[in-house]
PDB file of C-alpha atoms and ligand atoms in Angstrom:
ATOM      1  CA  MET A 874      13.687  12.210  13.148  1.00  0.00           C
ATOM      2  CA  ASN A 875      10.026  12.407  14.022  1.00  0.00           C
ATOM      3  CA  SER A 876       9.729  11.397  17.663  1.00  0.00           C
ATOM      4  CA  SER A 877       6.283   9.889  17.110  1.00  0.00           C
ATOM      5  CA  VAL A 878       7.741   7.273  14.756  1.00  0.00           C
ATOM      6  CA  GLY A 879       7.837   3.977  16.599  1.00  0.00           C
ATOM      7  CA  SER A 880       9.777   0.924  15.488  1.00  0.00           C
ATOM      8  CA  MET A 881      10.184  -2.754  16.236  1.00  0.00           C
ATOM      9  CA  ASN A 882      13.936  -2.523  15.965  1.00  0.00           C
ATOM     10  CA  SER A 883      16.555  -0.263  14.445  1.00  0.00           C
ATOM     11  CA  SER A 884      20.131  -0.841  13.385  1.00  0.00           C
ATOM     12  CA  ARG A 885      21.558   2.172  15.214  1.00  0.00           C
ATOM     13  CA  VAL A 886      19.429   4.661  17.083  1.00  0.00           C
ATOM     14  CA  ASP A 887      21.777   7.562  16.260  1.00  0.00           C
ATOM     15  CA  ALA A 888      21.900   6.971  12.497  1.00  0.00           C
ATOM     16  CA  ALA A 889      19.215   7.997  10.010  1.00  0.00           C
ATOM     17  CA  PRO A 890      18.064   4.742   8.426  1.00  0.00           C
ATOM     18  CA  SER A 891      18.701   4.119   4.745  1.00  0.00           C
ATOM     19  CA  VAL A 892      15.859   1.589   4.687  1.00  0.00           C
ATOM     20  CA  LEU A 893      12.394   1.636   6.208  1.00  0.00           C
ATOM     21  CA  LEU A 894      11.117  -1.917   6.597  1.00  0.00           C
ATOM     22  CA  THR A 895       7.477  -2.610   7.387  1.00  0.00           C
ATOM     23  CA  GLY A 896       4.818  -5.259   7.589  1.00  0.00           C
ATOM     24  CA  THR A 897       1.340  -4.516   6.245  1.00  0.00           C
ATOM     25  CA  SER A 898      -1.623  -3.435   8.331  1.00  0.00           C
ATOM     26  CA  SER A 899      -3.224  -6.890   8.545  1.00  0.00           C
ATOM     27  CA  ASP A 900      -0.069  -8.988   8.803  1.00  0.00           C
ATOM     28  CA  ALA A 901       1.012 -10.275  12.214  1.00  0.00           C
ATOM     29  CA  HIS A 902       4.064 -12.282  11.047  1.00  0.00           C
ATOM     30  CA  THR A 903       7.395 -11.037  12.397  1.00  0.00           C
ATOM     31  CA  TRP A 904      10.228 -13.405  11.430  1.00  0.00           C
ATOM     32  CA  ASN A 905      10.033 -12.343   7.778  1.00  0.00           C
ATOM     33  CA  LEU A 906      10.838  -8.816   8.982  1.00  0.00           C
ATOM     34  CA  VAL A 907      13.656  -9.948  11.253  1.00  0.00           C
ATOM     35  CA  HIS A 908      15.200 -11.962   8.435  1.00  0.00           C
ATOM     36  CA  LEU A 909      14.935  -9.091   5.941  1.00  0.00           C
ATOM     37  CA  GLN A 910      16.455  -6.656   8.426  1.00  0.00           C
ATOM     38  CA  LEU A 911      19.457  -8.947   8.861  1.00  0.00           C
ATOM     39  CA  VAL A 912      19.867  -9.287   5.065  1.00  0.00           C
ATOM     40  CA  LEU A 913      19.762  -5.507   4.655  1.00  0.00           C
ATOM     41  CA  GLU A 914      22.198  -4.891   7.501  1.00  0.00           C
ATOM     42  CA  GLU A 915      24.564  -7.494   6.106  1.00  0.00           C
ATOM     43  CA  ILE A 916      24.898  -5.441   2.912  1.00  0.00           C
ATOM     44  CA  GLY A 917      25.508  -2.244   4.864  1.00  0.00           C
ATOM     45  CA  HIS A 918      22.125  -0.591   5.270  1.00  0.00           C
ATOM     46  CA  THR A 919      20.798   0.931   8.469  1.00  0.00           C
ATOM     47  CA  VAL A 920      17.241  -0.224   8.992  1.00  0.00           C
ATOM     48  CA  ALA A 921      14.193   1.148  10.770  1.00  0.00           C
ATOM     49  CA  ASN A 922      11.945  -1.876  11.225  1.00  0.00           C
ATOM     50  CA  LEU A 923       8.378  -0.804  12.012  1.00  0.00           C
ATOM     51  CA  GLY A 924       7.315  -4.382  12.731  1.00  0.00           C
ATOM     52  CA  PRO A 925       4.010  -6.135  11.972  1.00  0.00           C
ATOM     53  CA  CYS A 926       0.427  -4.758  11.703  1.00  0.00           C
ATOM     54  CA  VAL A 927       1.519  -1.241  10.802  1.00  0.00           C
ATOM     55  CA  PRO A 928      -1.343   1.125   9.852  1.00  0.00           C
ATOM     56  CA  ASP A 929      -0.856   2.797   6.457  1.00  0.00           C
ATOM     57  CA  GLU A 930      -0.822   6.238   8.094  1.00  0.00           C
ATOM     58  CA  LEU A 931       2.125   5.244  10.305  1.00  0.00           C
ATOM     59  CA  VAL A 932       4.106   4.078   7.278  1.00  0.00           C
ATOM     60  CA  VAL A 933       3.458   7.435   5.598  1.00  0.00           C
ATOM     61  CA  GLU A 934       4.356   9.385   8.727  1.00  0.00           C
ATOM     62  CA  SER A 935       7.543   7.335   9.177  1.00  0.00           C
ATOM     63  CA  CYS A 936       8.592   7.879   5.551  1.00  0.00           C
ATOM     64  CA  LEU A 937       8.050  11.623   5.875  1.00  0.00           C
ATOM     65  CA  GLY A 938       9.979  11.758   9.140  1.00  0.00           C
ATOM     66  CA  LEU A 939      12.880   9.475   8.262  1.00  0.00           C
ATOM     67  CA  ARG A 940      13.161  10.020   4.459  1.00  0.00           C
ATOM     68  CA  PRO A 941      14.673   6.582   3.750  1.00  0.00           C
ATOM     69  CA  ALA A 942      16.270   5.839   0.370  1.00  0.00           C
ATOM     70  CA  LEU A 943      14.354   2.561   0.193  1.00  0.00           C
ATOM     71  CA  VAL A 944      11.038   1.369   1.642  1.00  0.00           C
ATOM     72  CA  VAL A 945      10.593  -2.405   1.881  1.00  0.00           C
ATOM     73  CA  VAL A 946       7.087  -3.793   2.433  1.00  0.00           C
ATOM     74  CA  SER A 947       6.854  -7.442   3.460  1.00  0.00           C
ATOM     75  CA  SER A 948       3.759  -9.614   3.761  1.00  0.00           C
ATOM     76  CA  VAL A 949       3.264 -13.356   4.073  1.00  0.00           C
ATOM     77  CA  ASN A 950      -0.315 -13.779   5.339  1.00  0.00           C
ATOM     78  CA  GLY A 951      -1.902 -13.860   1.879  1.00  0.00           C
ATOM     79  CA  HIS A 952      -3.408 -10.372   2.016  1.00  0.00           C
ATOM     80  CA  GLY A 953      -0.276  -8.617   0.783  1.00  0.00           C
ATOM     81  CA  PHE A 954      -1.652  -7.834  -2.645  1.00  0.00           C
ATOM     82  CA  ASN A 955      -4.688  -5.936  -1.337  1.00  0.00           C
ATOM     83  CA  ASP A 956      -2.904  -4.375   1.636  1.00  0.00           C
ATOM     84  CA  GLY A 957       0.067  -3.469  -0.544  1.00  0.00           C
ATOM     85  CA  LEU A 958      -2.066  -1.888  -3.238  1.00  0.00           C
ATOM     86  CA  ARG A 959      -3.848   0.310  -0.706  1.00  0.00           C
ATOM     87  CA  LEU A 960      -0.579   1.276   0.995  1.00  0.00           C
ATOM     88  CA  ILE A 961       1.260   2.323  -2.167  1.00  0.00           C
ATOM     89  CA  ARG A 962      -1.668   4.494  -3.247  1.00  0.00           C
ATOM     90  CA  VAL A 963      -1.551   6.333   0.086  1.00  0.00           C
ATOM     91  CA  LEU A 964       2.248   6.710  -0.126  1.00  0.00           C
ATOM     92  CA  ARG A 965       2.301   7.922  -3.727  1.00  0.00           C
ATOM     93  CA  ALA A 966      -0.480  10.407  -2.969  1.00  0.00           C
ATOM     94  CA  ARG A 967       2.111  12.390  -0.966  1.00  0.00           C
ATOM     95  CA  PRO A 968       4.198  14.498  -3.369  1.00  0.00           C
ATOM     96  CA  GLU A 969       7.200  14.270  -0.989  1.00  0.00           C
ATOM     97  CA  LEU A 970       7.223  10.489  -1.449  1.00  0.00           C
ATOM     98  CA  ALA A 971       6.588  10.391  -5.183  1.00  0.00           C
ATOM     99  CA  GLY A 972      10.251   9.631  -5.920  1.00  0.00           C
ATOM    100  CA  THR A 973      11.018   7.300  -3.007  1.00  0.00           C
ATOM    101  CA  THR A 974      11.970   3.769  -4.040  1.00  0.00           C
ATOM    102  CA  VAL A 975       9.351   1.366  -2.659  1.00  0.00           C
ATOM    103  CA  VAL A 976       9.363  -2.406  -3.097  1.00  0.00           C
ATOM    104  CA  ILE A 977       7.088  -5.174  -1.853  1.00  0.00           C
ATOM    105  CA  GLY A 978       7.547  -8.897  -1.510  1.00  0.00           C
ATOM    106  CA  GLY A 979       6.709 -12.132   0.255  1.00  0.00           C
ATOM    107  CA  LYS A 980       3.762 -14.489  -0.033  1.00  0.00           C
ATOM    108  CA  LEU A 981       1.424 -11.857  -1.420  1.00  0.00           C
ATOM    109  CA  VAL A 982      -1.509 -14.052  -2.426  1.00  0.00           C
ATOM    110  CA  THR A 983      -2.972 -17.315  -1.197  1.00  0.00           C
ATOM    111  CA  ASP A 984      -2.468 -19.496  -4.263  1.00  0.00           C
ATOM    112  CA  GLY A 985       1.307 -19.496  -3.836  1.00  0.00           C
ATOM    113  CA  LEU A 986       1.863 -18.674  -7.499  1.00  0.00           C
ATOM    114  CA  ARG A 987       3.601 -15.692  -8.997  1.00  0.00           C
ATOM    115  CA  ASN A 988       0.766 -13.889 -10.699  1.00  0.00           C
ATOM    116  CA  VAL A 989       1.731 -11.660 -13.624  1.00  0.00           C
ATOM    117  CA  GLY A 990      -1.467  -9.594 -13.353  1.00  0.00           C
ATOM    118  CA  MET A 991      -0.800  -8.975  -9.678  1.00  0.00           C
ATOM    119  CA  VAL A 992       2.753  -7.803 -10.333  1.00  0.00           C
ATOM    120  CA  ARG A 993       1.549  -5.526 -13.116  1.00  0.00           C
ATOM    121  CA  ARG A 994      -1.111  -3.948 -10.913  1.00  0.00           C
ATOM    122  CA  LEU A 995       1.273  -3.399  -8.015  1.00  0.00           C
ATOM    123  CA  THR A 996       3.883  -1.778 -10.253  1.00  0.00           C
ATOM    124  CA  ALA A 997       1.243   0.282 -12.063  1.00  0.00           C
ATOM    125  CA  ALA A 998       0.086   1.569  -8.677  1.00  0.00           C
ATOM    126  CA  GLY A 999       3.609   2.708  -7.805  1.00  0.00           C
ATOM    127  CA  TYR A1000       5.897  -0.060  -6.561  1.00  0.00           C
ATOM    128  CA  ASP A1001       9.343   0.013  -8.129  1.00  0.00           C
ATOM    129  CA  ARG A1002       9.730  -3.766  -7.806  1.00  0.00           C
ATOM    130  CA  VAL A1003       7.663  -6.747  -6.673  1.00  0.00           C
ATOM    131  CA  PHE A1004       9.665  -9.662  -5.277  1.00  0.00           C
ATOM    132  CA  ASP A1005       8.399 -13.184  -5.004  1.00  0.00           C
ATOM    133  CA  ASP A1006       8.812 -15.175  -1.808  1.00  0.00           C
ATOM    134  CA  GLY A1007      11.948 -16.913  -3.101  1.00  0.00           C
ATOM    135  CA  GLU A1008      13.625 -13.920  -4.692  1.00  0.00           C
ATOM    136  CA  LEU A1009      15.963 -12.959  -1.865  1.00  0.00           C
ATOM    137  CA  PRO A1010      19.110 -13.120  -4.082  1.00  0.00           C
ATOM    138  CA  ALA A1011      17.542 -10.660  -6.563  1.00  0.00           C
ATOM    139  CA  PHE A1012      16.381  -8.473  -3.674  1.00  0.00           C
ATOM    140  CA  ARG A1013      19.853  -8.487  -2.150  1.00  0.00           C
ATOM    141  CA  THR A1014      21.375  -7.326  -5.459  1.00  0.00           C
ATOM    142  CA  PHE A1015      18.710  -4.622  -5.828  1.00  0.00           C
ATOM    143  CA  ALA A1016      19.159  -3.361  -2.250  1.00  0.00           C
ATOM    144  CA  ALA A1017      22.954  -3.352  -2.567  1.00  0.00           C
ATOM    145  CA  ARG A1018      22.607  -0.926  -5.499  1.00  0.00           C
ATOM    146  CA  THR A1019      20.339   1.419  -3.527  1.00  0.00           C
ATOM    147  CA  PRO A1020      22.179   4.463  -2.186  1.00  0.00           C
ATOM    148  CA  ASP A1021      22.328   5.193   1.535  1.00  0.00           C
ATOM    149  CA  ARG A1022      20.407   8.432   1.255  1.00  0.00           C
ATOM    150  CA  ALA A1023      17.226   9.560  -0.418  1.00  0.00           C
ATOM    151  CA  VAL A1024      17.899  11.986  -3.263  1.00  0.00           C
ATOM    152  CA  SER A1025      16.263  15.215  -2.161  1.00  0.00           C
TER     153      SER A1025
HETATM  154  C1  B12 B2343       4.813 -18.713  12.432  1.00  0.00           C
HETATM  155  C2  B12 B2343       3.597 -18.525  11.558  1.00  0.00           C
HETATM  156  C3  B12 B2343       2.518 -17.812  12.098  1.00  0.00           C
HETATM  157  C4  B12 B2343       2.553 -17.172  13.473  1.00  0.00           C
HETATM  158  C5  B12 B2343       3.358 -15.841  13.359  1.00  0.00           C
HETATM  159  C6  B12 B2343       4.079 -15.552  14.677  1.00  0.00           C
HETATM  160  C7  B12 B2343       5.045 -14.426  14.512  1.00  0.00           C
HETATM  161  N1  B12 B2343       5.277 -13.726  15.593  1.00  0.00           N
HETATM  162  O1  B12 B2343       5.583 -14.178  13.447  1.00  0.00           O
HETATM  163  C8  B12 B2343       1.035 -16.973  13.765  1.00  0.00           C
HETATM  164  C9  B12 B2343       0.496 -18.161  14.523  1.00  0.00           C
HETATM  165  C10 B12 B2343       0.663 -15.689  14.513  1.00  0.00           C
HETATM  166  C11 B12 B2343       0.454 -16.994  12.349  1.00  0.00           C
HETATM  167  C12 B12 B2343      -0.794 -16.489  12.040  1.00  0.00           C
HETATM  168  C13 B12 B2343      -1.377 -16.604  10.785  1.00  0.00           C
HETATM  169  N2  B12 B2343      -0.869 -17.242   9.707  1.00  0.00           N
HETATM  170 CO1  B12 B2343       0.957 -17.899   9.633  1.00  0.00          CO
HETATM  171  N3  B12 B2343       2.531 -18.876   9.436  1.00  0.00           N
HETATM  172  C14 B12 B2343       3.552 -19.045  10.222  1.00  0.00           C
HETATM  173  C15 B12 B2343       4.577 -19.995   9.543  1.00  0.00           C
HETATM  174  C16 B12 B2343       4.410 -21.380  10.158  1.00  0.00           C
HETATM  175  C17 B12 B2343       6.033 -19.584   9.618  1.00  0.00           C
HETATM  176  C18 B12 B2343       6.303 -18.120   9.222  1.00  0.00           C
HETATM  177  C19 B12 B2343       7.721 -17.754   9.566  1.00  0.00           C
HETATM  178  O2  B12 B2343       7.972 -17.215  10.624  1.00  0.00           O
HETATM  179  N4  B12 B2343       8.669 -18.065   8.645  1.00  0.00           N
HETATM  180  C20 B12 B2343      10.079 -17.725   8.818  1.00  0.00           C
HETATM  181  C21 B12 B2343      10.404 -16.444   7.994  1.00  0.00           C
HETATM  182  C22 B12 B2343      11.893 -16.127   8.151  1.00  0.00           C
HETATM  183  O3  B12 B2343      10.166 -16.794   6.619  1.00  0.00           O
HETATM  184  P1  B12 B2343       8.966 -16.157   5.764  1.00  0.00           P
HETATM  185  O4  B12 B2343       7.887 -15.693   6.662  1.00  0.00           O
HETATM  186  O5  B12 B2343       8.604 -17.102   4.677  1.00  0.00           O
HETATM  187  O6  B12 B2343       9.643 -14.884   5.092  1.00  0.00           O
HETATM  188  C23 B12 B2343      10.627 -15.078   4.089  1.00  0.00           C
HETATM  189  C24 B12 B2343      10.060 -15.052   2.662  1.00  0.00           C
HETATM  190  O7  B12 B2343       8.644 -15.063   2.646  1.00  0.00           O
HETATM  191  C25 B12 B2343      10.639 -13.859   2.022  1.00  0.00           C
HETATM  192  N5  B12 B2343       9.922 -12.574   2.085  1.00  0.00           N
HETATM  193  C26 B12 B2343       8.949 -12.167   2.935  1.00  0.00           C
HETATM  194  N6  B12 B2343       8.673 -10.894   2.734  1.00  0.00           N
HETATM  195  C27 B12 B2343       9.499 -10.443   1.741  1.00  0.00           C
HETATM  196  C28 B12 B2343       9.664  -9.179   1.175  1.00  0.00           C
HETATM  197  C29 B12 B2343      10.636  -9.007   0.169  1.00  0.00           C
HETATM  198  C30 B12 B2343      10.847  -7.663  -0.437  1.00  0.00           C
HETATM  199  C31 B12 B2343      11.410 -10.131  -0.261  1.00  0.00           C
HETATM  200  C32 B12 B2343      12.436  -9.981  -1.319  1.00  0.00           C
HETATM  201  C33 B12 B2343      11.239 -11.396   0.312  1.00  0.00           C
HETATM  202  C34 B12 B2343      10.292 -11.525   1.317  1.00  0.00           C
HETATM  203  O8  B12 B2343      11.830 -13.629   2.728  1.00  0.00           O
HETATM  204  C35 B12 B2343      11.583 -13.912   4.124  1.00  0.00           C
HETATM  205  C36 B12 B2343      12.896 -14.245   4.775  1.00  0.00           C
HETATM  206  O9  B12 B2343      13.477 -15.398   4.187  1.00  0.00           O
HETATM  207  C37 B12 B2343       4.092 -19.940   8.050  1.00  0.00           C
HETATM  208  C38 B12 B2343       4.293 -21.237   7.248  1.00  0.00           C
HETATM  209  C39 B12 B2343       5.701 -21.388   6.794  1.00  0.00           C
HETATM  210  N7  B12 B2343       6.285 -22.519   7.054  1.00  0.00           N
HETATM  211  O10 B12 B2343       6.263 -20.441   6.197  1.00  0.00           O
HETATM  212  C40 B12 B2343       2.604 -19.628   8.204  1.00  0.00           C
HETATM  213  C41 B12 B2343       1.904 -18.835   7.115  1.00  0.00           C
HETATM  214  C42 B12 B2343       2.753 -17.662   6.670  1.00  0.00           C
HETATM  215  N8  B12 B2343       0.713 -18.354   7.809  1.00  0.00           N
HETATM  216  C43 B12 B2343      -0.359 -18.364   7.070  1.00  0.00           C
HETATM  217  C44 B12 B2343      -1.645 -17.956   7.486  1.00  0.00           C
HETATM  218  C45 B12 B2343      -2.793 -18.185   6.523  1.00  0.00           C
HETATM  219  C46 B12 B2343      -1.845 -17.379   8.744  1.00  0.00           C
HETATM  220  C47 B12 B2343      -3.184 -16.918   9.328  1.00  0.00           C
HETATM  221  C48 B12 B2343      -4.104 -16.180   8.362  1.00  0.00           C
HETATM  222  C49 B12 B2343      -3.859 -18.153   9.930  1.00  0.00           C
HETATM  223  C50 B12 B2343      -5.233 -17.922  10.484  1.00  0.00           C
HETATM  224  N9  B12 B2343      -6.225 -18.446   9.772  1.00  0.00           N
HETATM  225  O11 B12 B2343      -5.381 -17.250  11.489  1.00  0.00           O
HETATM  226  C51 B12 B2343      -2.712 -16.015  10.475  1.00  0.00           C
HETATM  227  C52 B12 B2343      -2.532 -14.560   9.986  1.00  0.00           C
HETATM  228  C53 B12 B2343      -2.441 -13.615  11.103  1.00  0.00           C
HETATM  229  C54 B12 B2343      -2.221 -12.227  10.575  1.00  0.00           C
HETATM  230  N10 B12 B2343      -3.038 -11.300  11.044  1.00  0.00           N
HETATM  231  O12 B12 B2343      -1.351 -12.006   9.754  1.00  0.00           O
HETATM  232  C55 B12 B2343      -0.086 -18.911   5.679  1.00  0.00           C
HETATM  233  C56 B12 B2343      -0.088 -17.825   4.609  1.00  0.00           C
HETATM  234  C57 B12 B2343      -0.704 -18.363   3.331  1.00  0.00           C
HETATM  235  C58 B12 B2343      -0.396 -17.594   2.096  1.00  0.00           C
HETATM  236  N11 B12 B2343       0.253 -16.455   2.096  1.00  0.00           N
HETATM  237  O13 B12 B2343      -0.762 -18.082   1.067  1.00  0.00           O
HETATM  238  C59 B12 B2343       1.277 -19.653   5.899  1.00  0.00           C
HETATM  239  C60 B12 B2343       2.195 -19.677   4.668  1.00  0.00           C
HETATM  240  C61 B12 B2343       0.907 -21.103   6.328  1.00  0.00           C
HETATM  241  C62 B12 B2343       0.254 -21.886   5.213  1.00  0.00           C
HETATM  242  N12 B12 B2343       1.020 -22.703   4.497  1.00  0.00           N
HETATM  243  O14 B12 B2343      -0.903 -21.758   4.988  1.00  0.00           O
HETATM  244  N13 B12 B2343       1.319 -17.584  11.484  1.00  0.00           N
END
């Protein structure tokens, strides 16, 4: 584990996390992250929760250091689409992370509507799935199918 990787909270300090959970660079909300961590732990994952307002570079560094099987990006402040688009481009630019499963979800835009064009652009840029605010059951099923370890 890279010692420079900080985190808001982790399931077990001695276990490599299967999931890296992060807020976006502009997003100060925290309870979304706490809730998602509990959901992920309930289905058996170990979680490194980087917390809110995480710079893109720290997400990249954390992914390279921890090599999680799944990266979960959460945003509710309405800037998630733009922040998320920028973040996935930076992540996918690293060949080591080209195959890592990365999903995003929450309240990604300000109109509160699921926008098909937005989902298409986020997936075209590299997200494996885009989850709407209310799609926790679908997310739970998806995360339960994700293996504990990244395939190297
Ligand atoms: C508390 C709060 C704050 C607090 C946050 C304190 C903290 N430490 O977290 C403070 C006061 C700091 C704050 C600030 C702001 N907030 Co605020 N905030 C809220 C509020 C009232 C509750 C959020 C909360 O904690 N919910 C509880 C958690 C558990 O639920 P959740 O956040 O909805 O997350 C769930 C789902 O969204 C979903 N989900 C989230 N991410 C993901 C990811 C995946 C993969 C999946 C599957 C699901 C998922 O699952 C989560 C768990 O159930 C909401 C309104 C509301 N009632 O939701 C507004 C709200 C989120 N805030 C909003 C806004 C606009 C702001 C500000 C921009 C206001 C301003 N002008 O300054 C700033 C942004 C600051 C920033 N830099 O991000 C808007 C966002 C609008 C939008 N997206 O369209 C909301 C919706 C209020 C509103 N109706 O306008 N806020």
